[in-house]
Amino acid sequence: MPKPQIPIWGLSGELAMTGIDHTHNPELRSWVASANGHADFPIQNLPFGVFTPPNEPPRGGVAIGDEIFDLVQAVRAGLFDEETEAVAVCAAAPSLNAFLQLGAGPRRALRARLSALLSEENATLGGRSGLLHRAADCVLGLPAQIGDYTDFYVGIHHARQVGKLFRPDNPLLPNYKYVPIAYHGRASSIVSSGTPVRRPFGQSKPADKEPKFAPTARLDYELELGVWIGTGNGPGDPIGIDRASEHIAGFCLLNDWSARDIQAWEYQPLGPFLAKNFATTISNWIVTPEALAPFRIPQPERPAGDPAPLPYLFNAEDQRCGGMAIELEVLLTTTKMREDGLPPHKLGLSNTRNMYWTVAQMVAHHTSNGCNLRAGDLMGSGTISGPANDQRGSLLEATEGGRDPIRLPTGEERTFLLDGDEILLRARAVKSGFASIGFGECRGVIVDAPTMPGNDVQWRNVR
Amino acid sequence: MPKPQIPIWGLSGELAMTGIDHTHNPELRSWVASANGHADFPIQNLPFGVFTPPNEPPRGGVAIGDEIFDLVQAVRAGLFDEETEAVAVCAAAPSLNAFLQLGAGPRRALRARLSALLSEENATLGGRSGLLHRAADCVLGLPAQIGDYTDFYVGIHHARQVGKLFRPDNPLLPNYKYVPIAYHGRASSIVSSGTPVRRPFGQSKPADKEPKFAPTARLDYELELGVWIGTGNGPGDPIGIDRASEHIAGFCLLNDWSARDIQAWEYQPLGPFLAKNFATTISNWIVTPEALAPFRIPQPERPAGDPAPLPYLFNAEDQRCGGMAIELEVLLTTTKMREDGLPPHKLGLSNTRNMYWTVAQMVAHHTSNGCNLRAGDLMGSGTISGPANDQRGSLLEATEGGRDPIRLPTGEERTFLLDGDEILLRARAVKSGFASIGFGECRGVIVDAPTMPGNDVQWRNVR
């Protein structure tokens, strides 16, 4: 099979039509049997993460099929060469910040080595004990210490649909097509997939009534792409659009849980705060730009009449292959569905094609004022909805602001989330002639707001 | 002299009328001669910080007069007792997060021990070498690793004066007197006093023109109180107002540099982002609640007709002594003033009395949804202006949105800051019968935006 010639993104510091490298050869097979044809983690993916095996300390590893390749054990076994051993040591740490800081070159070298180690040509490694752990037996953690978390707003259909709820005639604000809008989120409350999320209390103001403090009645999810920052930049030292892609270490799924009643009352004039900072759930694996290279697409075309990006946000290669085509899916399981043994119900199917700005533009904009990024910083895309009814990335949109409930197979209805509801995000990049690449799960179940005896609406003195 | 009986805040976990403890005895004198009568750092202050002595590694210390007491050397010399030695070891570290996490009890015990060690009763310590360093010879650093930074908006005169520029008839938004408004800021760009600040580039939109990308033309300061978080809380586990003061480890000065032209164009609908995240300057010393105990005041009275705080923000002791009376001052030195040998020019004198919400209310609100705080998190108060013309905490207010320039002694005028301008914030708590307590300096000079040869407005490809 000839090597496919399609755009690869960020190789050797340039956005160039260089072709996919051998780690994406669809004929590659792994000696880890479950990897071959695996929906998320074939040998062409090789995402990095941090996991805790049973009765052992946490460490870095790589997802491969239903297993995790243990980088601590692999280093101990002397499986790396001169170029990659020091990189592998960083990627074996229980927090990947140092590995992320190394940047694109070392990451690609390590990926190439891992691809070789896990391919059938090294099938004899299958006999070594300790290199693999069954993923189902391990606990996955956050892959890095997140210094700062920034959430963007680049899903234009979401911006338009939410804007329409407030301003039917003028849904998009005048700055939207010039500025990649973003705000700072909370780093401390970012949690690993599977962590239960407690329904938050908060202030809201029902129409024509006094403000009240109570558990949110409009709890929502937001379907987002997460972006991990690799090498950082110094204060006062912007990252130009031409180099921005080199500073991106990988991607994850991100659920920006949102309390819409709290948000509506608090957000003027400084933006969302308590409505969103109680929890943000991310998927555990860092899916690399290399794994997603075949799925790069041109930046989605701007409709006629839209302004061109200002020069600091414009790069010809980024226009040509700075976009991505990744399917994004959000699913709901209610308590009743769980009891009835029903599978998760699909609430929406979207795609990163719906991003108005590329991730390189997000990085260039974020640092354009000299703001310094650090390795392990996380950016969210903002909710990525599609234009159609079955492509909505939040309940706020899917239920038209809570007016039009969703019907579930159990006969239940939802406008917003109830306790016991579990939201699952999934992603998959698919392209003819290539192995498909998945992200793993981003999952969270809603649990009760804190209460205290004799007081079912206020938690005062709980601590 | 009888021990004065006035409210002390947060002692033993309660807001109670317990009296000031002996560390505030105004008759206490130190064997460090410069401390006695010192404007900022008398023996009654004893703020914690991190410093680097000449040719030695960074470490924790305590400001005393013109000197810094070296906690590493003090621990080595065996100056602590069983109760305080482990605490002193944490406070001697080059980052004080572990010390902050210990909370109020250990901090008070260490303070009591330091007060005794530095008082004249232990004058023989003056003969020991290595315990003191001249502050002027040392480099001060950030006292802790800041996990998350939150900026509030509790200066009601600022909120009203800025609101008036946009909405003359309705300056305060309806939520202001119910919700302690806040937003998340950027932790990575918080810098130590003295660090130069590069003028940011950014997008702005002149009226009736296309958006442009250029160095900000409306660079401003904001005069704020910083609040250091001590012991954190778990996710989903709010800190009730009754316990909130125990989670506050101390205070600093904070300059929230702001680019008003960038802010005006970007801030809808998610709040300020690049207009503020390029740099935030803080003073280096953590001034403790114990040092500020004599300066507690009742929460400033709400005008008749203002709503009472909702129950989760109401505590009788907090109402009685949750406020603070600290003078806040902002001064400007231009390049010409520096060349002419002129002293800094006072731009405004304000007071923490102008805060509409107490710091305990800020903590209780921040965690009311279960958001977890971590030791070393930083909260800003928001700009603290007074109601009068000479009490403004930002140029936006002092110049009426840039329409009414400030006149300087050199004959120069300013609407917003020019390159070479240095802003200095100072604070002092003063009360009859007590030693006054200062904060040290919060200083920053504006330097050129980044440029590149042949292109004086855009930094593209700079890196």
Short mmCIF file of C-alpha atoms in Angstrom, two decimals, chain B residues 64-395:
data_model
loop_
_atom_site.label_atom_id
_atom_site.label_comp_id
_atom_site.label_asym_id
_atom_site.label_seq_id
_atom_site.Cartn_x
_atom_site.Cartn_y
_atom_site.Cartn_z
CA ILE B 64 11.33 43.18 60.47
CA GLY B 65 12.26 46.84 60.01
CA ASP B 66 14.77 47.15 57.19
CA GLU B 67 15.83 43.53 57.64
CA ILE B 68 14.56 40.06 56.85
CA PHE B 69 14.65 37.39 59.56
CA ASP B 70 15.92 34.17 57.94
CA LEU B 71 13.74 31.24 58.96
CA VAL B 72 16.14 28.63 57.60
CA GLN B 73 18.91 30.00 59.81
CA ALA B 74 16.53 30.36 62.76
CA VAL B 75 15.50 26.71 62.48
CA ARG B 76 19.17 25.67 62.20
CA ALA B 77 19.94 27.68 65.32
CA GLY B 78 17.26 25.76 67.22
CA LEU B 79 15.24 28.85 68.10
CA PHE B 80 11.81 27.19 67.99
CA ASP B 81 10.08 25.07 70.58
CA GLU B 82 8.25 21.80 70.12
CA GLU B 83 5.00 23.51 69.14
CA THR B 84 6.47 25.80 66.50
CA GLU B 85 9.49 24.09 64.97
CA ALA B 86 7.61 22.07 62.35
CA VAL B 87 5.58 25.15 61.47
CA ALA B 88 8.74 27.23 61.09
CA VAL B 89 10.17 24.59 58.76
CA CYS B 90 7.13 25.01 56.49
CA ALA B 91 7.45 28.81 56.66
CA ALA B 92 11.17 28.52 55.80
CA ALA B 93 10.48 26.78 52.48
CA PRO B 94 11.01 28.62 49.17
CA SER B 95 7.25 28.44 48.58
CA LEU B 96 4.81 28.86 51.45
CA ASN B 97 1.93 26.66 50.25
CA ALA B 98 2.44 24.02 52.94
CA PHE B 99 2.63 26.71 55.62
CA LEU B 100 -0.56 28.35 54.33
CA GLN B 101 -2.35 24.99 54.33
CA LEU B 102 -1.57 24.53 58.06
CA GLY B 103 -4.11 27.22 58.84
CA ALA B 104 -4.75 29.74 61.55
CA GLY B 105 -3.71 27.88 64.73
CA PRO B 106 -0.15 26.98 63.72
CA ARG B 107 0.30 30.39 62.10
CA ARG B 108 -0.66 32.15 65.34
CA ALA B 109 1.63 29.94 67.38
CA LEU B 110 4.56 30.70 65.08
CA ARG B 111 3.76 34.41 65.17
CA ALA B 112 3.77 34.40 68.96
CA ARG B 113 7.14 32.67 68.96
CA LEU B 114 8.59 35.09 66.38
CA SER B 115 7.28 38.04 68.40
CA ALA B 116 9.16 36.77 71.43
CA LEU B 117 12.34 35.95 69.49
CA LEU B 118 12.51 39.39 67.89
CA SER B 119 11.59 41.38 71.02
CA GLU B 120 14.11 43.06 73.24
CA GLU B 121 13.77 40.25 75.77
CA ASN B 122 15.84 38.17 73.33
CA ALA B 123 18.30 40.94 72.51
CA THR B 124 21.18 38.49 72.77
CA LEU B 125 20.10 37.05 69.42
CA GLY B 126 21.40 40.28 67.91
CA GLY B 127 24.86 38.86 68.37
CA ARG B 128 24.22 35.78 66.22
CA SER B 129 25.38 36.03 62.66
CA GLY B 130 23.24 34.95 59.70
CA LEU B 131 19.80 35.46 61.25
CA LEU B 132 19.22 38.78 59.51
CA HIS B 133 19.71 40.00 55.95
CA ARG B 134 19.40 43.60 54.83
CA ALA B 135 16.18 43.62 52.81
CA ALA B 136 17.77 45.98 50.28
CA ASP B 137 20.34 43.28 49.44
CA CYS B 138 17.76 40.54 48.84
CA VAL B 139 15.42 39.71 45.98
CA LEU B 140 11.82 39.19 47.02
CA GLY B 141 9.72 36.57 45.24
CA LEU B 142 6.14 35.44 45.06
CA PRO B 143 5.42 33.90 48.46
CA ALA B 144 3.56 30.85 47.13
CA GLN B 145 2.63 28.97 43.99
CA ILE B 146 -0.73 30.41 43.06
CA GLY B 147 -3.07 27.64 41.95
CA ASP B 148 -6.07 29.77 41.01
CA TYR B 149 -6.59 33.52 41.04
CA THR B 150 -10.06 35.02 41.42
CA ASP B 151 -10.83 38.71 41.11
CA PHE B 152 -13.90 40.13 42.85
CA TYR B 153 -15.72 43.41 42.30
CA VAL B 154 -16.54 44.43 45.86
CA GLY B 155 -15.43 48.08 45.60
CA ILE B 156 -18.89 49.58 45.25
CA HIS B 157 -17.74 53.09 44.35
CA HIS B 158 -15.64 51.66 41.55
CA ALA B 159 -18.55 49.57 40.31
CA ARG B 160 -20.81 52.61 40.40
CA GLN B 161 -18.32 55.00 38.81
CA VAL B 162 -17.40 52.63 36.00
CA GLY B 163 -21.05 51.68 35.54
CA LYS B 164 -21.92 55.38 35.26
CA LEU B 165 -19.62 55.71 32.25
CA PHE B 166 -21.76 53.12 30.44
CA ARG B 167 -25.19 53.55 32.02
CA PRO B 168 -25.53 57.07 33.51
CA ASP B 169 -29.02 56.45 34.91
CA ASN B 170 -28.49 52.93 36.20
CA PRO B 171 -24.84 52.48 37.13
CA LEU B 172 -25.13 49.41 39.39
CA LEU B 173 -26.51 46.23 37.87
CA PRO B 174 -29.44 44.57 39.69
CA ASN B 175 -27.33 41.67 41.02
CA TYR B 176 -24.63 43.83 42.64
CA LYS B 177 -26.10 44.04 46.15
CA TYR B 178 -27.01 40.35 46.24
CA VAL B 179 -24.02 38.63 44.63
CA PRO B 180 -20.34 39.24 45.46
CA ILE B 181 -19.50 39.45 41.75
CA ALA B 182 -16.23 37.84 40.69
CA TYR B 183 -14.48 36.22 37.75
CA HIS B 184 -11.45 34.00 37.29
CA GLY B 185 -8.16 35.67 36.44
CA ARG B 186 -4.86 34.32 35.18
CA ALA B 187 -2.46 32.74 37.70
CA SER B 188 0.56 32.35 35.39
CA SER B 189 1.02 36.08 34.83
CA ILE B 190 0.96 37.20 38.47
CA VAL B 191 4.32 38.82 39.10
CA SER B 192 6.30 40.06 42.04
CA SER B 193 6.58 43.77 42.84
CA GLY B 194 9.27 45.39 40.71
CA THR B 195 8.79 43.22 37.63
CA PRO B 196 8.50 45.43 34.51
CA VAL B 197 5.23 45.06 32.62
CA ARG B 198 5.24 44.98 28.84
CA ARG B 199 2.53 47.03 27.15
CA PRO B 200 0.20 44.48 25.57
CA PHE B 201 -0.92 44.31 21.98
CA GLY B 202 -4.53 43.53 21.39
CA GLN B 203 -7.67 43.93 19.35
CA SER B 204 -9.74 47.03 19.83
CA LYS B 205 -12.46 48.67 17.79
CA PRO B 206 -12.44 52.43 17.38
CA ALA B 207 -15.93 53.85 16.89
CA ASP B 208 -17.05 53.61 13.26
CA LYS B 209 -13.84 51.87 12.22
CA GLU B 210 -12.74 48.31 11.62
CA PRO B 211 -11.17 46.39 14.53
CA LYS B 212 -7.39 46.74 14.70
CA PHE B 213 -4.51 44.92 16.39
CA ALA B 214 -2.08 47.32 18.05
CA PRO B 215 -0.44 48.14 21.38
CA THR B 216 -3.10 49.24 23.86
CA ALA B 217 -3.61 53.00 23.98
CA ARG B 218 -5.60 52.89 27.22
CA LEU B 219 -3.38 51.11 29.72
CA ASP B 220 -4.60 51.44 33.30
CA TYR B 221 -3.88 50.23 36.83
CA GLU B 222 -6.38 48.98 39.41
CA LEU B 223 -5.83 49.43 43.15
CA GLU B 224 -6.84 46.23 44.93
CA LEU B 225 -6.45 44.27 48.12
CA GLY B 226 -5.15 40.73 47.62
CA VAL B 227 -6.31 37.88 49.86
CA TRP B 228 -4.23 34.71 50.36
CA ILE B 229 -6.14 31.50 50.96
CA GLY B 230 -4.86 29.28 53.77
CA THR B 231 -6.41 25.89 54.46
CA GLY B 232 -8.41 24.76 51.44
CA ASN B 233 -11.70 22.89 51.16
CA GLY B 234 -12.69 19.72 49.36
CA PRO B 235 -14.71 19.64 46.12
CA GLY B 236 -18.44 19.83 46.82
CA ASP B 237 -17.76 20.90 50.41
CA PRO B 238 -18.62 24.60 50.90
CA ILE B 239 -17.03 26.76 53.59
CA GLY B 240 -19.83 28.29 55.65
CA ILE B 241 -19.66 32.01 56.47
CA ASP B 242 -19.16 31.09 60.15
CA ARG B 243 -15.81 29.43 59.37
CA ALA B 244 -14.71 31.47 56.38
CA SER B 245 -12.27 33.74 58.21
CA GLU B 246 -10.25 30.75 59.33
CA HIS B 247 -9.42 29.98 55.71
CA ILE B 248 -7.81 33.38 55.10
CA ALA B 249 -4.06 33.37 55.58
CA GLY B 250 -3.28 37.00 54.91
CA PHE B 251 -3.30 39.99 52.64
CA CYS B 252 -1.24 41.84 50.04
CA LEU B 253 -1.58 44.67 47.56
CA LEU B 254 -2.62 43.86 44.02
CA ASN B 255 -2.44 45.87 40.81
CA ASP B 256 -4.79 44.44 38.20
CA TRP B 257 -3.27 46.07 35.11
CA SER B 258 -6.00 46.64 32.54
CA ALA B 259 -6.10 47.56 28.84
CA ARG B 260 -9.38 49.43 28.54
CA ASP B 261 -9.60 49.50 24.74
CA ILE B 262 -9.05 45.74 24.51
CA GLN B 263 -11.52 45.20 27.38
CA ALA B 264 -14.30 47.23 25.76
CA TRP B 265 -14.16 45.19 22.55
CA GLU B 266 -13.64 41.67 23.93
CA TYR B 267 -15.65 41.48 27.16
CA GLN B 268 -19.10 40.58 25.84
CA PRO B 269 -20.46 38.06 26.66
CA LEU B 270 -17.92 36.18 28.82
CA GLY B 271 -16.07 38.96 30.69
CA PRO B 272 -12.53 40.40 30.58
CA PHE B 273 -9.78 38.14 29.20
CA LEU B 274 -6.74 39.49 27.33
CA ALA B 275 -7.43 42.99 28.69
CA LYS B 276 -6.29 41.81 32.10
CA ASN B 277 -4.34 38.57 31.88
CA PHE B 278 -1.03 39.94 30.58
CA ALA B 279 0.17 40.86 34.09
CA THR B 280 -0.99 41.28 37.68
CA THR B 281 1.51 42.71 40.17
CA ILE B 282 1.39 41.89 43.87
CA SER B 283 3.32 43.02 46.92
CA ASN B 284 5.59 40.34 48.32
CA TRP B 285 4.69 40.04 51.98
CA ILE B 286 1.74 38.12 53.42
CA VAL B 287 0.36 40.43 56.10
CA THR B 288 -1.54 38.21 58.51
CA PRO B 289 -5.07 38.60 59.91
CA GLU B 290 -3.40 38.71 63.34
CA ALA B 291 -1.32 41.75 62.39
CA LEU B 292 -4.47 43.45 61.13
CA ALA B 293 -6.71 42.48 64.05
CA PRO B 294 -6.80 45.97 65.63
CA PHE B 295 -8.03 47.44 62.37
CA ARG B 296 -11.17 45.33 62.04
CA ILE B 297 -14.35 47.36 61.79
CA PRO B 298 -18.02 46.55 61.38
CA GLN B 299 -19.02 45.68 57.86
CA PRO B 300 -19.63 49.11 56.33
CA GLU B 301 -23.30 49.88 56.82
CA ARG B 302 -25.59 49.23 53.89
CA PRO B 303 -27.65 52.26 52.94
CA ALA B 304 -31.32 52.09 53.87
CA GLY B 305 -33.16 50.12 51.24
CA ASP B 306 -30.25 47.81 50.41
CA PRO B 307 -31.14 44.14 50.78
CA ALA B 308 -29.75 42.19 53.74
CA PRO B 309 -27.18 39.57 52.75
CA LEU B 310 -28.82 36.22 52.00
CA PRO B 311 -28.42 33.81 54.96
CA TYR B 312 -25.42 31.97 53.46
CA LEU B 313 -23.58 35.33 53.46
CA PHE B 314 -24.76 36.50 56.88
CA ASN B 315 -22.95 36.07 60.17
CA ALA B 316 -23.46 38.38 63.13
CA GLU B 317 -19.78 38.48 64.08
CA ASP B 318 -18.83 39.15 60.49
CA GLN B 319 -21.27 42.05 60.45
CA ARG B 320 -19.74 43.34 63.68
CA CYS B 321 -16.05 43.09 62.79
CA GLY B 322 -15.66 41.60 59.34
CA GLY B 323 -14.67 44.89 57.72
CA MET B 324 -11.19 46.43 57.74
CA ALA B 325 -9.83 49.96 57.83
CA ILE B 326 -6.65 50.03 55.76
CA GLU B 327 -5.50 53.07 53.82
CA LEU B 328 -4.66 52.31 50.19
CA GLU B 329 -2.60 54.64 48.10
CA VAL B 330 -1.63 54.78 44.42
CA LEU B 331 1.27 56.86 43.14
CA LEU B 332 2.75 57.57 39.73
CA THR B 333 6.32 58.33 38.64
CA THR B 334 6.82 59.31 35.00
CA THR B 335 10.13 59.20 33.18
CA LYS B 336 10.34 63.01 33.37
CA MET B 337 9.61 63.00 37.11
CA ARG B 338 12.36 60.42 37.56
CA GLU B 339 14.78 62.53 35.52
CA ASP B 340 13.81 65.66 37.47
CA GLY B 341 14.32 63.84 40.78
CA LEU B 342 10.68 64.35 41.80
CA PRO B 343 8.97 62.02 44.28
CA PRO B 344 6.03 59.83 43.19
CA HIS B 345 2.81 61.77 42.64
CA LYS B 346 -0.27 60.62 44.53
CA LEU B 347 -3.10 59.68 42.17
CA GLY B 348 -5.57 58.44 44.75
CA LEU B 349 -6.04 57.56 48.40
CA SER B 350 -8.69 55.01 49.22
CA ASN B 351 -9.55 52.63 52.05
CA THR B 352 -10.75 49.05 52.46
CA ARG B 353 -13.79 50.60 54.17
CA ASN B 354 -15.08 50.99 50.62
CA MET B 355 -15.61 47.23 50.21
CA TYR B 356 -19.28 46.33 49.99
CA TRP B 357 -18.63 42.68 50.90
CA THR B 358 -16.24 41.34 53.58
CA VAL B 359 -13.44 38.91 52.81
CA ALA B 360 -15.33 36.23 54.75
CA GLN B 361 -18.33 36.78 52.48
CA MET B 362 -16.03 36.48 49.47
CA VAL B 363 -14.77 33.08 50.69
CA ALA B 364 -18.25 31.83 51.61
CA HIS B 365 -19.66 32.89 48.25
CA HIS B 366 -16.74 31.44 46.26
CA THR B 367 -17.21 28.02 47.84
CA SER B 368 -21.02 28.12 48.15
CA ASN B 369 -21.36 25.97 45.01
CA GLY B 370 -18.76 23.48 46.21
CA CYS B 371 -15.85 25.08 44.35
CA ASN B 372 -12.66 23.92 46.06
CA LEU B 373 -10.04 26.44 47.17
CA ARG B 374 -6.42 25.39 47.67
CA ALA B 375 -3.74 26.84 49.93
CA GLY B 376 -1.96 29.56 47.99
CA ASP B 377 -4.96 30.56 45.91
CA LEU B 378 -5.23 34.32 45.59
CA MET B 379 -8.34 36.50 45.57
CA GLY B 380 -8.41 40.13 44.52
CA SER B 381 -10.99 42.53 45.95
CA GLY B 382 -11.56 44.38 42.69
CA THR B 383 -10.71 48.04 42.45
CA ILE B 384 -11.26 49.84 45.74
CA SER B 385 -12.14 53.44 45.00
CA GLY B 386 -13.67 55.96 47.35
CA PRO B 387 -16.56 58.22 46.39
CA ALA B 388 -14.49 61.43 46.03
CA ASN B 389 -12.41 62.63 43.11
CA ASP B 390 -9.10 62.09 44.88
CA GLN B 391 -10.06 58.55 45.94
CA ARG B 392 -10.16 56.84 42.57
CA GLY B 393 -8.45 53.46 42.18
CA SER B 394 -8.10 53.54 38.39
CA LEU B 395 -7.40 56.08 35.66
#
